[in-house]
């Protein structure tokens, strides 16, 4: 099987809290059609057959941020408009990454690193004792 995790482009700021006009990553936009920051996409092909699953991770709801920055994509929209097989919130992403890594490396502990085919370290996932788990690109 294989899995691909891709995130939308980050917001770039001129100074402090003043953002540039948002420009989505061309690859992310082409694959998903989504033109908003804070979204990730996971493509999974569990076996050797042609079937795959397409999951969109949307920002957790934040009424204050929506008030200032406008409406953000939600799970219902990800399923209906962007035709995802599954839609989850970003807070569920670290758990999903851990479960994928645990399927590949069942003996891995709570902390680990994911490597790409060139041997370059591309993703580090962590589960903290206190606070929420995190996933970060390195």
Tab-separated table of N, CA and C in Angstrom:
chain	number	residue	atom	x	y	z
A	1	UNK	N	0.810	-1.186	0.000
A	1	UNK	CA	0.000	0.000	0.000
A	1	UNK	C	0.851	1.246	0.000
A	2	UNK	N	0.216	2.365	-0.161
A	2	UNK	CA	0.917	3.643	-0.179
A	2	UNK	C	0.009	4.734	0.373
A	3	UNK	N	0.638	5.766	0.929
A	3	UNK	CA	-0.093	6.917	1.452
A	3	UNK	C	0.637	8.193	1.081
A	4	UNK	N	-0.130	9.226	0.760
A	4	UNK	CA	0.426	10.545	0.456
A	4	UNK	C	-0.327	11.565	1.291
A	5	UNK	N	0.414	12.375	2.033
A	5	UNK	CA	-0.165	13.450	2.832
A	5	UNK	C	0.342	14.767	2.272
A	6	UNK	N	-0.581	15.662	1.933
A	6	UNK	CA	-0.209	16.952	1.359
A	6	UNK	C	-1.015	18.040	2.063
A	7	UNK	N	-0.337	19.139	2.377
A	7	UNK	CA	-1.013	20.257	3.047
A	7	UNK	C	-1.082	21.470	2.146
A	8	UNK	N	-2.073	22.306	2.403
A	8	UNK	CA	-2.230	23.546	1.642
A	8	UNK	C	-1.077	24.493	1.971
A	9	UNK	N	-0.882	25.469	1.119
A	9	UNK	CA	0.176	26.463	1.335
A	9	UNK	C	-0.148	27.305	2.564
A	10	UNK	N	0.877	27.711	3.303
A	10	UNK	CA	0.621	28.564	4.472
A	10	UNK	C	0.314	29.998	4.055
A	11	UNK	N	-0.285	30.736	4.949
A	11	UNK	CA	-0.535	32.160	4.727
A	11	UNK	C	0.801	32.887	4.919
A	12	UNK	N	1.128	33.777	4.001
A	12	UNK	CA	2.347	34.581	4.107
A	12	UNK	C	1.966	35.979	4.587
A	13	UNK	N	2.764	36.529	5.490
A	13	UNK	CA	2.451	37.831	6.067
A	13	UNK	C	3.439	38.896	5.605
A	14	UNK	N	2.915	40.109	5.331
A	14	UNK	CA	3.751	41.256	4.993
A	14	UNK	C	4.505	41.681	6.246
A	15	UNK	N	3.747	41.994	7.281
A	15	UNK	CA	4.289	42.384	8.572
A	15	UNK	C	3.282	41.968	9.636
A	16	UNK	N	3.742	41.327	10.689
A	16	UNK	CA	2.858	40.991	11.806
A	16	UNK	C	1.624	40.215	11.398
A	17	UNK	N	0.460	40.850	11.497
A	17	UNK	CA	-0.805	40.183	11.207
A	17	UNK	C	-1.400	40.591	9.860
A	18	UNK	N	-0.636	41.303	9.038
A	18	UNK	CA	-1.135	41.744	7.739
A	18	UNK	C	-0.728	40.720	6.679
A	19	UNK	N	-1.702	39.948	6.158
A	19	UNK	CA	-1.348	38.890	5.204
A	19	UNK	C	-1.239	39.390	3.762
A	20	UNK	N	-0.388	38.720	2.997
A	20	UNK	CA	-0.389	38.905	1.542
A	20	UNK	C	-1.670	38.275	1.005
A	21	UNK	N	-2.034	38.544	-0.232
A	21	UNK	CA	-3.138	37.828	-0.869
A	21	UNK	C	-2.770	36.354	-0.880
A	22	UNK	N	-3.718	35.497	-0.522
A	22	UNK	CA	-3.413	34.068	-0.407
A	22	UNK	C	-3.226	33.432	-1.773
A	23	UNK	N	-2.190	32.622	-1.885
A	23	UNK	CA	-1.935	31.870	-3.112
A	23	UNK	C	-1.725	30.409	-2.731
A	24	UNK	N	-2.637	29.573	-3.188
A	24	UNK	CA	-2.579	28.151	-2.894
A	24	UNK	C	-1.453	27.483	-3.671
A	25	UNK	N	-0.907	26.427	-3.127
A	25	UNK	CA	0.061	25.588	-3.833
A	25	UNK	C	-0.618	25.049	-5.094
A	26	UNK	N	0.053	25.133	-6.234
A	26	UNK	CA	-0.540	24.680	-7.497
A	26	UNK	C	-0.875	23.188	-7.441
A	27	UNK	N	0.003	22.383	-6.856
A	27	UNK	CA	-0.244	20.938	-6.772
A	27	UNK	C	-1.465	20.635	-5.909
A	28	UNK	N	-1.558	21.298	-4.751
A	28	UNK	CA	-2.691	21.068	-3.846
A	28	UNK	C	-3.990	21.514	-4.496
A	29	UNK	N	-3.954	22.672	-5.144
A	29	UNK	CA	-5.142	23.184	-5.820
A	29	UNK	C	-5.592	22.244	-6.941
A	30	UNK	N	-4.644	21.733	-7.716
A	30	UNK	CA	-4.973	20.828	-8.818
A	30	UNK	C	-5.598	19.531	-8.300
A	31	UNK	N	-5.024	18.979	-7.241
A	31	UNK	CA	-5.509	17.693	-6.730
A	31	UNK	C	-6.819	17.795	-5.965
A	32	UNK	N	-7.062	18.921	-5.299
A	32	UNK	CA	-8.240	19.014	-4.433
A	32	UNK	C	-9.281	20.027	-4.904
A	33	UNK	N	-8.860	21.084	-5.584
A	33	UNK	CA	-9.770	22.165	-5.939
A	33	UNK	C	-9.996	23.133	-4.800
A	34	UNK	N	-9.301	22.943	-3.688
A	34	UNK	CA	-9.489	23.776	-2.495
A	34	UNK	C	-8.494	24.931	-2.517
A	35	UNK	N	-9.002	26.126	-2.271
A	35	UNK	CA	-8.163	27.319	-2.292
A	35	UNK	C	-8.185	28.026	-0.945
A	36	UNK	N	-8.041	27.261	0.134
A	36	UNK	CA	-8.015	27.824	1.479
A	36	UNK	C	-6.835	27.264	2.245
A	37	UNK	N	-6.260	28.074	3.143
A	37	UNK	CA	-5.166	27.569	3.974
A	37	UNK	C	-5.691	26.680	5.100
A	38	UNK	N	-4.786	25.940	5.718
A	38	UNK	CA	-5.147	25.150	6.888
A	38	UNK	C	-5.828	23.834	6.591
A	39	UNK	N	-5.706	23.334	5.363
A	39	UNK	CA	-6.362	22.096	4.946
A	39	UNK	C	-5.285	21.096	4.531
A	40	UNK	N	-5.506	19.825	4.809
A	40	UNK	CA	-4.599	18.767	4.357
A	40	UNK	C	-5.394	17.689	3.651
A	41	UNK	N	-4.695	16.938	2.789
A	41	UNK	CA	-5.320	15.863	2.022
A	41	UNK	C	-4.494	14.601	2.228
A	42	UNK	N	-5.168	13.489	2.406
A	42	UNK	CA	-4.505	12.199	2.547
A	42	UNK	C	-5.068	11.248	1.500
A	43	UNK	N	-4.204	10.731	0.648
A	43	UNK	CA	-4.579	9.693	-0.308
A	43	UNK	C	-3.977	8.385	0.193
A	44	UNK	N	-4.805	7.362	0.296
A	44	UNK	CA	-4.325	6.063	0.773
A	44	UNK	C	-4.745	4.967	-0.197
A	45	UNK	N	-3.825	4.089	-0.474
A	45	UNK	CA	-4.125	2.883	-1.241
A	45	UNK	C	-3.646	1.728	-0.382
A	46	UNK	N	-4.565	1.108	0.361
A	46	UNK	CA	-4.176	0.117	1.356
A	46	UNK	C	-3.514	-1.141	0.775
A	47	UNK	N	-3.946	-1.576	-0.371
A	47	UNK	CA	-3.400	-2.809	-0.942
A	47	UNK	C	-2.797	-2.566	-2.300
A	48	UNK	N	-2.764	-3.618	-3.091
A	48	UNK	CA	-2.179	-3.502	-4.426
A	48	UNK	C	-3.221	-3.266	-5.504
A	49	UNK	N	-4.495	-3.238	-5.129
A	49	UNK	CA	-5.537	-2.989	-6.135
A	49	UNK	C	-5.605	-1.501	-6.467
A	50	UNK	N	-6.479	-1.142	-7.355
A	50	UNK	CA	-6.581	0.238	-7.839
A	50	UNK	C	-7.388	1.149	-6.923
A	51	UNK	N	-8.115	0.597	-5.954
A	51	UNK	CA	-8.957	1.425	-5.083
A	51	UNK	C	-8.109	2.274	-4.140
A	52	UNK	N	-8.570	3.464	-3.878
A	52	UNK	CA	-7.900	4.343	-2.936
A	52	UNK	C	-8.951	5.123	-2.152
A	53	UNK	N	-8.515	5.732	-1.046
A	53	UNK	CA	-9.409	6.601	-0.281
A	53	UNK	C	-8.808	8.006	-0.252
A	54	UNK	N	-9.699	8.971	-0.305
A	54	UNK	CA	-9.339	10.388	-0.371
A	54	UNK	C	-9.946	11.045	0.861
A	55	UNK	N	-9.078	11.495	1.780
A	55	UNK	CA	-9.525	12.118	3.023
A	55	UNK	C	-9.076	13.572	3.047
A	56	UNK	N	-9.983	14.455	3.422
A	56	UNK	CA	-9.647	15.869	3.596
A	56	UNK	C	-9.730	16.187	5.089
A	57	UNK	N	-8.677	16.842	5.582
A	57	UNK	CA	-8.640	17.317	6.962
A	57	UNK	C	-8.873	18.820	6.931
A	58	UNK	N	-9.934	19.263	7.581
A	58	UNK	CA	-10.327	20.671	7.563
A	58	UNK	C	-9.976	21.325	8.900
A	59	UNK	N	-9.849	22.665	8.917
A	59	UNK	CA	-9.554	23.345	10.180
A	59	UNK	C	-10.651	23.093	11.217
A	60	UNK	N	-10.234	22.963	12.467
A	60	UNK	CA	-11.209	22.876	13.554
A	60	UNK	C	-11.988	24.190	13.596
A	61	UNK	N	-13.266	24.111	13.919
A	61	UNK	CA	-14.116	25.306	13.934
A	61	UNK	C	-13.624	26.295	14.980
A	62	UNK	N	-13.498	27.551	14.581
A	62	UNK	CA	-13.090	28.625	15.473
A	62	UNK	C	-13.918	29.855	15.102
A	63	UNK	N	-14.957	30.117	15.873
A	63	UNK	CA	-15.894	31.200	15.553
A	63	UNK	C	-15.201	32.557	15.474
A	64	UNK	N	-14.254	32.812	16.358
A	64	UNK	CA	-13.554	34.096	16.346
A	64	UNK	C	-12.736	34.254	15.066
A	65	UNK	N	-12.023	33.208	14.649
A	65	UNK	CA	-11.241	33.289	13.412
A	65	UNK	C	-12.146	33.443	12.198
A	66	UNK	N	-13.274	32.706	12.184
A	66	UNK	CA	-14.228	32.852	11.079
A	66	UNK	C	-14.762	34.278	10.989
A	67	UNK	N	-14.972	34.908	12.123
A	67	UNK	CA	-15.487	36.270	12.150
A	67	UNK	C	-14.502	37.236	11.478
A	68	UNK	N	-13.207	37.037	11.718
A	68	UNK	CA	-12.209	37.950	11.182
A	68	UNK	C	-11.719	37.568	9.793
A	69	UNK	N	-11.616	36.277	9.507
A	69	UNK	CA	-11.014	35.826	8.251
A	69	UNK	C	-11.995	35.204	7.270
A	70	UNK	N	-13.237	35.090	7.657
A	70	UNK	CA	-14.235	34.518	6.759
A	70	UNK	C	-14.430	33.026	6.965
A	71	UNK	N	-15.435	32.503	6.319
A	71	UNK	CA	-15.831	31.109	6.430
A	71	UNK	C	-14.722	30.185	5.937
A	72	UNK	N	-14.551	29.066	6.620
A	72	UNK	CA	-13.588	28.044	6.208
A	72	UNK	C	-14.346	26.772	5.835
A	73	UNK	N	-13.744	25.983	4.975
A	73	UNK	CA	-14.324	24.712	4.574
A	73	UNK	C	-14.586	23.852	5.814
A	74	UNK	N	-15.691	23.123	5.802
A	74	UNK	CA	-16.004	22.220	6.910
A	74	UNK	C	-16.135	20.794	6.372
A	75	UNK	N	-16.375	19.846	7.256
A	75	UNK	CA	-16.443	18.433	6.858
A	75	UNK	C	-17.549	18.178	5.838
A	76	UNK	N	-18.714	18.782	6.027
A	76	UNK	CA	-19.830	18.558	5.106
A	76	UNK	C	-19.477	19.027	3.693
A	77	UNK	N	-18.843	20.188	3.591
A	77	UNK	CA	-18.448	20.717	2.283
A	77	UNK	C	-17.372	19.849	1.642
A	78	UNK	N	-16.435	19.367	2.445
A	78	UNK	CA	-15.375	18.494	1.921
A	78	UNK	C	-15.974	17.236	1.294
A	79	UNK	N	-17.019	16.712	1.910
A	79	UNK	CA	-17.665	15.505	1.384
A	79	UNK	C	-18.525	15.799	0.161
A	80	UNK	N	-19.320	16.867	0.225
A	80	UNK	CA	-20.270	17.121	-0.861
A	80	UNK	C	-19.653	17.828	-2.063
A	81	UNK	N	-18.947	18.919	-1.837
A	81	UNK	CA	-18.411	19.695	-2.954
A	81	UNK	C	-17.080	19.160	-3.485
A	82	UNK	N	-16.207	18.728	-2.589
A	82	UNK	CA	-14.875	18.296	-3.002
A	82	UNK	C	-14.746	16.780	-3.094
A	83	UNK	N	-15.874	16.082	-2.936
A	83	UNK	CA	-16.000	14.642	-3.185
A	83	UNK	C	-15.000	13.775	-2.422
A	84	UNK	N	-14.700	14.159	-1.179
A	84	UNK	CA	-13.825	13.339	-0.342
A	84	UNK	C	-14.571	12.083	0.088
A	85	UNK	N	-13.836	10.997	0.258
A	85	UNK	CA	-14.422	9.773	0.796
A	85	UNK	C	-14.657	9.913	2.298
A	86	UNK	N	-13.807	10.717	2.935
A	86	UNK	CA	-13.884	10.930	4.373
A	86	UNK	C	-13.423	12.352	4.658
A	87	UNK	N	-14.013	12.997	5.644
A	87	UNK	CA	-13.611	14.340	6.053
A	87	UNK	C	-13.480	14.370	7.563
A	88	UNK	N	-12.331	14.845	8.018
A	88	UNK	CA	-12.040	14.915	9.447
A	88	UNK	C	-11.473	16.295	9.759
A	89	UNK	N	-11.386	16.628	11.044
A	89	UNK	CA	-10.788	17.900	11.434
A	89	UNK	C	-9.282	17.729	11.618
A	90	UNK	N	-8.564	18.840	11.581
A	90	UNK	CA	-7.105	18.812	11.712
A	90	UNK	C	-6.655	18.201	13.033
A	91	UNK	N	-7.456	18.311	14.065
A	91	UNK	CA	-7.067	17.722	15.349
A	91	UNK	C	-7.019	16.197	15.275
A	92	UNK	N	-7.641	15.607	14.254
A	92	UNK	CA	-7.628	14.155	14.085
A	92	UNK	C	-6.468	13.669	13.207
A	93	UNK	N	-5.743	14.602	12.592
A	93	UNK	CA	-4.644	14.239	11.691
A	93	UNK	C	-3.497	13.495	12.375
A	94	UNK	N	-2.989	13.945	13.522
A	94	UNK	CA	-1.875	13.213	14.141
A	94	UNK	C	-2.204	11.749	14.447
A	95	UNK	N	-3.406	11.495	14.910
A	95	UNK	CA	-3.813	10.113	15.194
A	95	UNK	C	-3.842	9.262	13.937
A	96	UNK	N	-4.304	9.840	12.826
A	96	UNK	CA	-4.353	9.102	11.562
A	96	UNK	C	-2.941	8.784	11.075
A	97	UNK	N	-2.035	9.769	11.176
A	97	UNK	CA	-0.652	9.537	10.750
A	97	UNK	C	-0.025	8.440	11.600
A	98	UNK	N	-0.238	8.491	12.918
A	98	UNK	CA	0.309	7.447	13.794
A	98	UNK	C	-0.222	6.072	13.410
A	99	UNK	N	-1.514	5.969	13.090
A	99	UNK	CA	-2.071	4.659	12.747
A	99	UNK	C	-1.480	4.137	11.438
A	100	UNK	N	-1.221	5.019	10.467
A	100	UNK	CA	-0.605	4.601	9.209
A	100	UNK	C	0.822	4.119	9.464
A	101	UNK	N	1.575	4.885	10.256
A	101	UNK	CA	2.956	4.501	10.552
A	101	UNK	C	2.993	3.201	11.340
A	102	UNK	N	2.071	3.029	12.273
A	102	UNK	CA	2.032	1.788	13.053
A	102	UNK	C	1.697	0.582	12.190
A	103	UNK	N	0.932	0.769	11.122
A	103	UNK	CA	0.657	-0.337	10.200
A	103	UNK	C	1.923	-0.733	9.452
A	104	UNK	N	2.734	0.272	9.096
A	104	UNK	CA	3.970	0.011	8.356
A	104	UNK	C	5.053	-0.530	9.281
A	105	UNK	N	5.190	0.072	10.451
A	105	UNK	CA	6.206	-0.298	11.430
A	105	UNK	C	5.522	-0.618	12.751
A	106	UNK	N	4.972	-1.824	12.911
A	106	UNK	CA	4.214	-2.153	14.115
A	106	UNK	C	5.009	-2.026	15.414
A	107	UNK	N	6.328	-2.117	15.350
A	107	UNK	CA	7.124	-2.058	16.572
A	107	UNK	C	7.490	-0.640	16.975
A	108	UNK	N	7.043	0.368	16.197
A	108	UNK	CA	7.414	1.748	16.521
A	108	UNK	C	6.746	2.204	17.810
A	109	UNK	N	7.425	3.087	18.526
A	109	UNK	CA	6.892	3.594	19.787
A	109	UNK	C	6.038	4.833	19.524
A	110	UNK	N	5.813	5.627	20.556
A	110	UNK	CA	4.984	6.826	20.406
A	110	UNK	C	5.641	7.900	19.551
A	111	UNK	N	6.957	7.915	19.484
A	111	UNK	CA	7.648	8.923	18.679
A	111	UNK	C	8.336	8.247	17.510
A	112	UNK	N	8.353	8.881	16.355
A	112	UNK	CA	8.993	8.271	15.206
A	112	UNK	C	9.182	9.243	14.076
A	113	UNK	N	9.803	8.754	13.039
A	113	UNK	CA	10.095	9.560	11.872
A	113	UNK	C	9.672	8.801	10.636
A	114	UNK	N	9.137	9.490	9.661
A	114	UNK	CA	8.744	8.891	8.394
A	114	UNK	C	9.763	9.329	7.359
A	115	UNK	N	10.223	8.400	6.540
A	115	UNK	CA	11.243	8.670	5.531
A	115	UNK	C	10.647	8.487	4.154
A	116	UNK	N	11.105	9.289	3.186
A	116	UNK	CA	10.630	9.108	1.819
A	116	UNK	C	11.548	8.128	1.090
A	117	UNK	N	11.266	7.852	-0.185
A	117	UNK	CA	11.997	6.832	-0.932
A	117	UNK	C	13.465	7.205	-1.171
A	118	UNK	N	13.818	8.477	-1.006
A	118	UNK	CA	15.222	8.873	-1.181
A	118	UNK	C	15.992	8.762	0.115
A	119	UNK	N	15.321	8.403	1.200
A	119	UNK	CA	15.983	8.308	2.491
A	119	UNK	C	16.027	9.630	3.235
A	120	UNK	N	15.326	10.649	2.708
A	120	UNK	CA	15.293	11.956	3.356
A	120	UNK	C	14.175	11.984	4.387
A	121	UNK	N	14.454	12.499	5.553
A	121	UNK	CA	13.466	12.623	6.621
A	121	UNK	C	12.428	13.648	6.199
A	122	UNK	N	11.163	13.247	6.055
A	122	UNK	CA	10.151	14.180	5.582
A	122	UNK	C	9.092	14.531	6.612
A	123	UNK	N	8.856	13.666	7.569
A	123	UNK	CA	7.772	13.930	8.511
A	123	UNK	C	8.145	13.361	9.861
A	124	UNK	N	7.902	14.118	10.892
A	124	UNK	CA	8.160	13.650	12.249
A	124	UNK	C	6.839	13.721	12.991
A	125	UNK	N	6.480	12.646	13.659
A	125	UNK	CA	5.246	12.666	14.419
A	125	UNK	C	5.565	12.422	15.875
A	126	UNK	N	4.808	13.042	16.735
A	126	UNK	CA	5.062	12.958	18.163
A	126	UNK	C	3.759	12.782	18.911
A	127	UNK	N	3.855	12.119	20.041
A	127	UNK	CA	2.721	12.073	20.955
A	127	UNK	C	3.252	12.505	22.301
A	128	UNK	N	2.821	13.665	22.737
A	128	UNK	CA	3.280	14.185	24.013
A	128	UNK	C	2.481	13.611	25.156
A	129	UNK	N	3.125	13.481	26.314
A	129	UNK	CA	2.421	12.999	27.495
A	129	UNK	C	1.356	13.985	27.914
A	130	UNK	N	1.703	15.273	27.883
A	130	UNK	CA	0.739	16.320	28.200
A	130	UNK	C	0.500	17.157	26.964
A	131	UNK	N	-0.707	17.593	26.775
A	131	UNK	CA	-1.023	18.388	25.576
A	131	UNK	C	-1.397	17.491	24.430
A	132	UNK	N	-1.601	18.092	23.305
A	132	UNK	CA	-2.080	17.319	22.151
A	132	UNK	C	-0.930	16.779	21.341
A	133	UNK	N	-1.152	15.663	20.635
A	133	UNK	CA	-0.127	15.124	19.756
A	133	UNK	C	0.091	16.052	18.581
A	134	UNK	N	1.227	15.949	17.931
A	134	UNK	CA	1.506	16.847	16.818
A	134	UNK	C	2.173	16.142	15.660
A	135	UNK	N	2.015	16.701	14.498
A	135	UNK	CA	2.673	16.226	13.279
A	135	UNK	C	3.321	17.438	12.660
A	136	UNK	N	4.586	17.311	12.283
A	136	UNK	CA	5.248	18.445	11.664
A	136	UNK	C	6.160	17.969	10.543
A	137	UNK	N	6.320	18.803	9.554
A	137	UNK	CA	7.226	18.483	8.454
A	137	UNK	C	8.596	19.002	8.841
A	138	UNK	N	9.626	18.184	8.549
A	138	UNK	CA	11.005	18.584	8.856
A	138	UNK	C	11.850	18.591	7.616
